[in-house]
Amino acid sequence: MNSAPSSVRSILSLDGQEIQFHDGETIYQVARRARREVPTLCYDERLEAFGACRLCVVEVEGMRTPVASCTTKAAPGMKVRTTSPSIEKHRRTLLELVVSENRQVEVNPLRGYASQELTTLADRYRARNGRFQGKQSGRSHRQDDNPFILRDYDLCISCYRCVRVCAEQEGDYAISVRNRGFATQITTEFDHKLKDSACTFCGQCVQTCPTGALADKKAMRAADAPGEIRKTRTICPYCGVGCSVDLMTKGDRLVGVQPAMDGPANQGALCIKGQFAFDFVQHEDRLKHPLIRQPDGTFKEASWEEALDVAAEGFRQVLRKQGRRAVYGIASGRAPHEAAYTMQKFIRAGFGTHYIDNCSRA
């Protein structure tokens, strides 16, 4: 992750404008803060700058060649040009080369959070002109039958964001890089399937991929479904961490989940449940009404009043037969304070024990 800048401030010239910066900031960080649109494909602000794609190059007065702004520290008195005819030509040529190696550039946005980055830059620089044609890189892992992550490496541009996020953010080191040049390949140890590796299926590699080479298989089930993709910000309900997520819907159907990169608790990270375990929302077996077990073992649909009366009687019977220590309450870590207070009051005042906890400690 990029280190936090210090409080010391200096001044540089950015496209003729004097800009203050903190000691430790890179030119790219200063340029972004000054609202300059410097392109990049290998940069993720959560990761250590890599300087691989070279799209973020800028001209610095006194330096013989353009420098990668993401790995070059800002210095007092530096005079930087983020754009010029030669820089723009350089960026367009690089993009044409990148595009020439891929099977396709246009991908469905359901593939992942960052999946449109290459498409957007290719359009911005009109790089899909076929000027360069020849050998393609990457080889998709079509034998990987895991239910969550599509490994469509025909679209890989070797930016290594997936490898870096797996190592730097998750600490899993489940994927790595082998070979060089056109033979470069993202792989697991011994080229096994993901489920046989150290992968925890958190999905961070999917969400940082700028081309959709790694894609969300579950979201892609709705790729051909009618309707626009809409995003709704909410909080993951699974535990007490409170990760921010964007629910993706088409019409009235939930089709996928993406992590909120600006979520204060998770900053783009999710676990396997928050990322992929959403099918229960619309599952046909989901209970919509209370059910009361009958003497013959079957269930009968009931009103909430009937169900609550049966539950209360069940507590009374346990209390009479087994005593107060036979009842243990576990509250949801996502419940509001009022519900948590009511729950502990129910156990402590109702049964006279301290047998009460919440799932966040589980």
XYZ file of C-alpha atoms in Angstrom:
362
model
C 0.000 0.000 0.000
C 1.225 3.523 -0.727
C 2.582 5.127 2.435
C 0.711 8.027 4.010
C 2.258 11.398 3.159
C 3.892 13.470 5.901
C 2.621 16.865 6.997
C 5.607 18.658 5.412
C 4.511 20.658 2.384
C 6.561 21.791 -0.612
C 5.674 23.249 -4.005
C 6.115 21.984 -7.571
C 4.880 23.208 -10.931
C 2.221 20.982 -12.505
C 1.284 22.019 -16.059
C 2.344 25.575 -15.171
C 0.329 25.671 -11.937
C 2.004 25.765 -8.542
C 0.794 22.835 -6.422
C 1.589 22.046 -2.804
C 2.473 18.481 -1.961
C 3.399 16.424 1.067
C 6.820 14.874 1.471
C 6.558 11.294 0.209
C 3.825 11.854 -2.377
C 4.413 10.658 -5.926
C 3.837 12.820 -8.986
C 0.818 10.657 -9.811
C -0.750 11.264 -6.400
C -0.163 14.994 -6.716
C -1.631 15.009 -10.231
C -4.744 13.100 -9.134
C -5.275 15.456 -6.251
C -5.019 18.356 -8.718
C -7.683 16.636 -10.910
C -5.357 15.796 -13.816
C -6.514 12.785 -15.835
C -3.317 10.775 -15.986
C -4.109 7.308 -17.423
C -2.906 4.065 -15.893
C -3.730 0.369 -16.009
C -1.450 -1.113 -13.344
C -2.209 1.356 -10.526
C -4.449 0.555 -7.571
C -4.182 3.062 -4.752
C -4.375 0.263 -2.203
C -1.192 -1.344 -3.553
C 2.463 -0.499 -3.839
C 3.035 1.438 -7.062
C 4.380 -0.857 -9.786
C 5.214 1.352 -12.799
C 4.612 -1.460 -15.289
C 2.088 -0.126 -17.802
C 4.025 3.146 -18.425
C 0.794 4.936 -19.357
C 1.208 7.376 -16.479
C 4.493 8.775 -17.817
C 4.945 12.524 -17.532
C 7.623 14.955 -18.646
C 9.848 16.457 -15.959
C 12.044 19.385 -16.868
C 15.704 18.381 -16.675
C 15.045 14.645 -17.139
C 16.066 13.151 -20.468
C 13.096 10.808 -20.851
C 9.528 10.726 -19.507
C 9.152 9.104 -16.092
C 6.461 6.888 -14.598
C 4.573 9.294 -12.368
C 3.294 6.537 -10.048
C 6.805 5.581 -8.907
C 8.519 9.001 -9.077
C 8.470 11.034 -5.877
C 7.512 14.676 -6.140
C 10.366 17.068 -5.339
C 10.439 20.779 -4.480
C 10.782 22.998 -7.555
C 10.019 20.142 -9.955
C 8.374 21.240 -13.226
C 6.010 18.555 -14.513
C 3.931 18.317 -17.681
C 1.234 15.649 -17.482
C 0.299 15.930 -21.133
C 1.900 16.977 -24.414
C 1.568 15.803 -28.028
C 4.518 13.414 -27.632
C 3.229 12.033 -24.315
C -0.236 11.472 -25.757
C 1.272 9.746 -28.814
C 3.312 7.538 -26.487
C 0.215 6.590 -24.490
C -1.822 5.833 -27.609
C 0.901 3.595 -29.043
C 1.175 1.689 -25.768
C -2.569 1.164 -25.684
C -2.605 -0.016 -29.305
C 0.036 -2.589 -28.414
C -1.910 -3.749 -25.334
C -5.154 -4.016 -27.286
C -3.448 -5.949 -30.106
C -2.605 -8.818 -27.723
C -6.144 -9.357 -26.409
C -9.003 -11.397 -27.822
C -11.437 -8.547 -27.166
C -11.566 -5.166 -25.428
C -15.306 -4.750 -24.853
C -16.410 -6.772 -21.817
C -19.571 -6.914 -19.734
C -19.353 -4.638 -16.653
C -20.711 -7.497 -14.537
C -17.264 -9.064 -14.833
C -15.878 -6.828 -12.091
C -15.531 -3.398 -10.506
C -12.537 -2.275 -12.608
C -13.320 -4.312 -15.719
C -14.065 -1.268 -17.880
C -10.740 0.523 -17.381
C -9.052 -0.774 -20.564
C -12.221 -0.228 -22.604
C -12.497 3.350 -21.391
C -8.856 4.176 -22.174
C -8.970 2.439 -25.564
C -11.946 4.627 -26.492
C -10.340 7.781 -25.071
C -7.194 7.263 -27.156
C -8.947 5.668 -30.162
C -6.605 2.730 -29.770
C -8.799 0.052 -31.328
C -7.568 0.682 -34.880
C -5.829 -2.648 -35.597
C -2.519 -0.953 -36.408
C -0.621 -3.694 -34.637
C -1.578 -7.297 -35.282
C 0.145 -10.546 -34.449
C 0.702 -12.896 -31.566
C -1.630 -12.769 -28.575
C -0.647 -13.319 -24.953
C -2.336 -15.156 -22.104
C -4.055 -18.547 -22.021
C -7.411 -18.957 -20.318
C -7.731 -21.654 -17.653
C -10.942 -23.222 -18.914
C -10.520 -26.357 -16.781
C -10.903 -24.424 -13.514
C -14.439 -25.374 -12.477
C -14.648 -23.258 -9.308
C -18.104 -21.635 -9.027
C -16.915 -18.075 -8.380
C -13.978 -16.799 -10.477
C -13.667 -16.991 -14.279
C -9.990 -17.159 -15.323
C -10.231 -15.730 -18.855
C -6.530 -14.973 -19.301
C -6.949 -14.336 -23.046
C -7.827 -10.839 -21.780
C -4.881 -10.522 -19.381
C -2.470 -7.617 -19.914
C 0.051 -8.655 -17.223
C -0.522 -5.635 -14.999
C -0.176 -8.010 -12.000
C -2.817 -6.152 -9.982
C -4.450 -9.513 -9.170
C -1.188 -11.000 -7.923
C -0.342 -7.920 -5.892
C -3.755 -7.512 -4.272
C -3.747 -11.207 -3.317
C -0.349 -10.798 -1.637
C -0.459 -7.236 -0.293
C -4.094 -6.961 0.776
C -5.127 -10.546 1.521
C -1.750 -12.044 2.397
C -2.782 -15.244 0.595
C -0.118 -15.430 -2.154
C -2.476 -17.827 -3.938
C -1.547 -16.668 -7.449
C 1.715 -15.667 -9.064
C 3.367 -15.027 -12.432
C 5.370 -17.416 -14.559
C 7.289 -17.058 -17.819
C 8.024 -13.837 -19.681
C 6.940 -11.924 -22.784
C 4.048 -13.408 -24.740
C 4.283 -16.545 -22.549
C 3.600 -14.605 -19.337
C 0.869 -16.352 -17.376
C -0.952 -15.769 -14.093
C -0.975 -19.098 -12.295
C -1.307 -20.917 -8.996
C 1.317 -23.185 -7.509
C 1.918 -26.055 -9.968
C -0.810 -24.562 -12.194
C -3.530 -26.209 -10.122
C -7.139 -25.106 -9.912
C -7.954 -22.237 -7.561
C -9.855 -24.482 -5.167
C -6.675 -26.557 -4.741
C -4.584 -23.456 -3.968
C -4.387 -21.044 -1.042
C -7.173 -18.943 -2.618
C -9.894 -17.907 -0.153
C -12.203 -16.692 -2.956
C -12.404 -13.207 -1.491
C -12.795 -11.876 -5.053
C -10.323 -9.010 -4.698
C -8.403 -10.188 -7.787
C -11.653 -10.027 -9.750
C -12.541 -6.536 -8.613
C -9.117 -4.998 -9.363
C -8.690 -6.563 -12.821
C -8.791 -3.686 -15.390
C -9.773 -5.880 -18.354
C -12.242 -8.446 -16.990
C -9.718 -11.278 -17.453
C -10.709 -12.358 -13.966
C -14.490 -12.202 -13.740
C -17.340 -12.819 -11.306
C -18.974 -16.028 -12.555
C -22.087 -15.569 -10.438
C -22.728 -12.037 -11.660
C -22.081 -13.118 -15.248
C -25.090 -15.439 -15.048
C -27.143 -12.292 -15.619
C -25.026 -10.985 -18.503
C -27.809 -11.583 -21.039
C -30.680 -10.655 -18.733
C -32.652 -7.578 -19.842
C -32.383 -4.263 -18.008
C -29.782 -1.762 -16.957
C -27.338 -2.517 -14.151
C -28.119 -0.439 -11.069
C -25.982 -0.170 -7.950
C -27.285 0.368 -4.433
C -24.909 1.086 -1.542
C -25.571 -0.879 1.629
C -23.813 -2.809 4.409
C -23.018 -6.523 4.229
C -25.309 -8.368 6.693
C -23.058 -11.316 7.478
C -21.050 -10.112 10.517
C -20.299 -7.155 12.735
C -17.440 -5.682 10.649
C -19.878 -3.624 8.592
C -18.277 -3.848 5.125
C -19.763 -1.457 2.558
C -21.020 -3.123 -0.610
C -22.761 -2.100 -3.809
C -25.614 -4.434 -4.717
C -26.001 -4.806 -8.488
C -29.537 -5.298 -9.745
C -31.329 -5.696 -13.040
C -34.992 -4.846 -12.650
C -36.070 -6.411 -9.350
C -33.353 -9.087 -9.413
C -30.141 -9.026 -7.385
C -27.445 -10.180 -9.816
C -24.162 -9.470 -8.033
C -22.213 -7.745 -5.275
C -19.217 -5.446 -5.579
C -17.130 -4.128 -2.669
C -17.182 -0.396 -2.017
C -13.647 0.871 -2.602
C -14.392 3.825 -0.313
C -16.017 1.700 2.391
C -14.499 2.856 5.702
C -14.453 -0.635 7.198
C -13.298 -2.657 4.194
C -11.768 -0.318 1.550
C -12.598 -2.666 -1.310
C -12.148 -5.937 0.560
C -14.764 -8.614 1.200
C -14.792 -12.209 2.378
C -16.161 -15.066 0.310
C -19.604 -14.735 1.927
C -19.927 -10.998 1.385
C -18.689 -11.311 -2.199
C -20.472 -14.376 -3.510
C -23.088 -15.713 -1.036
C -26.147 -13.741 -2.074
C -28.304 -16.410 -3.748
C -30.341 -16.849 -0.561
C -31.984 -13.468 -1.153
C -34.095 -14.748 -4.045
C -33.959 -18.478 -3.383
C -37.248 -20.276 -3.909
C -36.823 -22.125 -0.602
C -36.534 -18.924 1.418
C -39.142 -18.652 4.171
C -41.613 -15.797 3.700
C -44.024 -16.661 6.525
C -43.650 -18.239 9.996
C -43.959 -22.041 10.036
C -44.992 -24.076 13.096
C -43.908 -27.699 13.403
C -46.877 -30.044 13.764
C -46.999 -33.278 15.859
C -46.461 -35.345 12.703
C -43.261 -33.418 11.882
C -44.710 -31.336 9.074
C -44.808 -27.537 9.102
C -47.885 -25.361 8.950
C -47.907 -21.730 7.827
C -48.984 -19.393 10.644
C -49.361 -15.746 11.552
C -46.660 -13.923 13.505
C -48.941 -13.831 16.573
C -49.415 -17.596 16.511
C -45.678 -18.198 15.973
C -44.658 -15.916 18.843
C -47.132 -17.612 21.186
C -45.684 -21.034 20.321
C -42.112 -19.775 20.829
C -43.000 -18.270 24.209
C -44.599 -21.519 25.332
C -41.473 -23.387 24.227
C -39.306 -21.154 26.440
C -41.685 -21.771 29.383
C -41.482 -25.539 28.956
C -37.659 -25.500 28.835
C -37.573 -23.299 31.924
C -39.909 -25.671 33.846
C -38.169 -28.882 32.817
C -34.486 -27.898 32.473
C -34.060 -24.717 34.497
C -32.895 -21.252 33.642
C -29.387 -22.301 32.573
C -30.778 -24.321 29.683
C -31.424 -21.134 27.683
C -28.612 -19.334 25.816
C -29.123 -16.221 23.684
C -26.956 -15.249 20.663
C -27.726 -11.873 19.093
C -26.761 -10.718 15.609
C -23.698 -8.495 15.442
C -25.507 -6.418 12.825
C -28.503 -5.723 15.081
C -29.029 -2.105 16.190
C -28.324 -1.045 19.762
C -32.007 -1.153 20.677
C -32.361 -4.760 19.532
C -29.141 -5.771 21.302
C -30.329 -4.136 24.527
C -33.700 -5.866 24.248
C -32.035 -9.228 23.657
C -29.754 -9.031 26.690
C -32.694 -7.771 28.805
C -34.779 -10.728 27.624
C -32.138 -13.224 28.795
C -30.959 -11.478 31.976
C -34.309 -10.251 33.282
C -36.409 -13.023 31.767
C -34.284 -16.029 32.794
C -31.961 -14.599 35.426
C -28.678 -15.622 33.728
C -25.849 -13.982 31.833
C -26.019 -16.566 29.034
C -26.051 -13.928 26.291
C -23.515 -13.170 23.528
C -23.401 -12.030 19.908
C -22.122 -13.590 16.708
C -19.315 -11.035 16.273
C -17.356 -12.904 18.962
C -17.906 -16.296 17.359
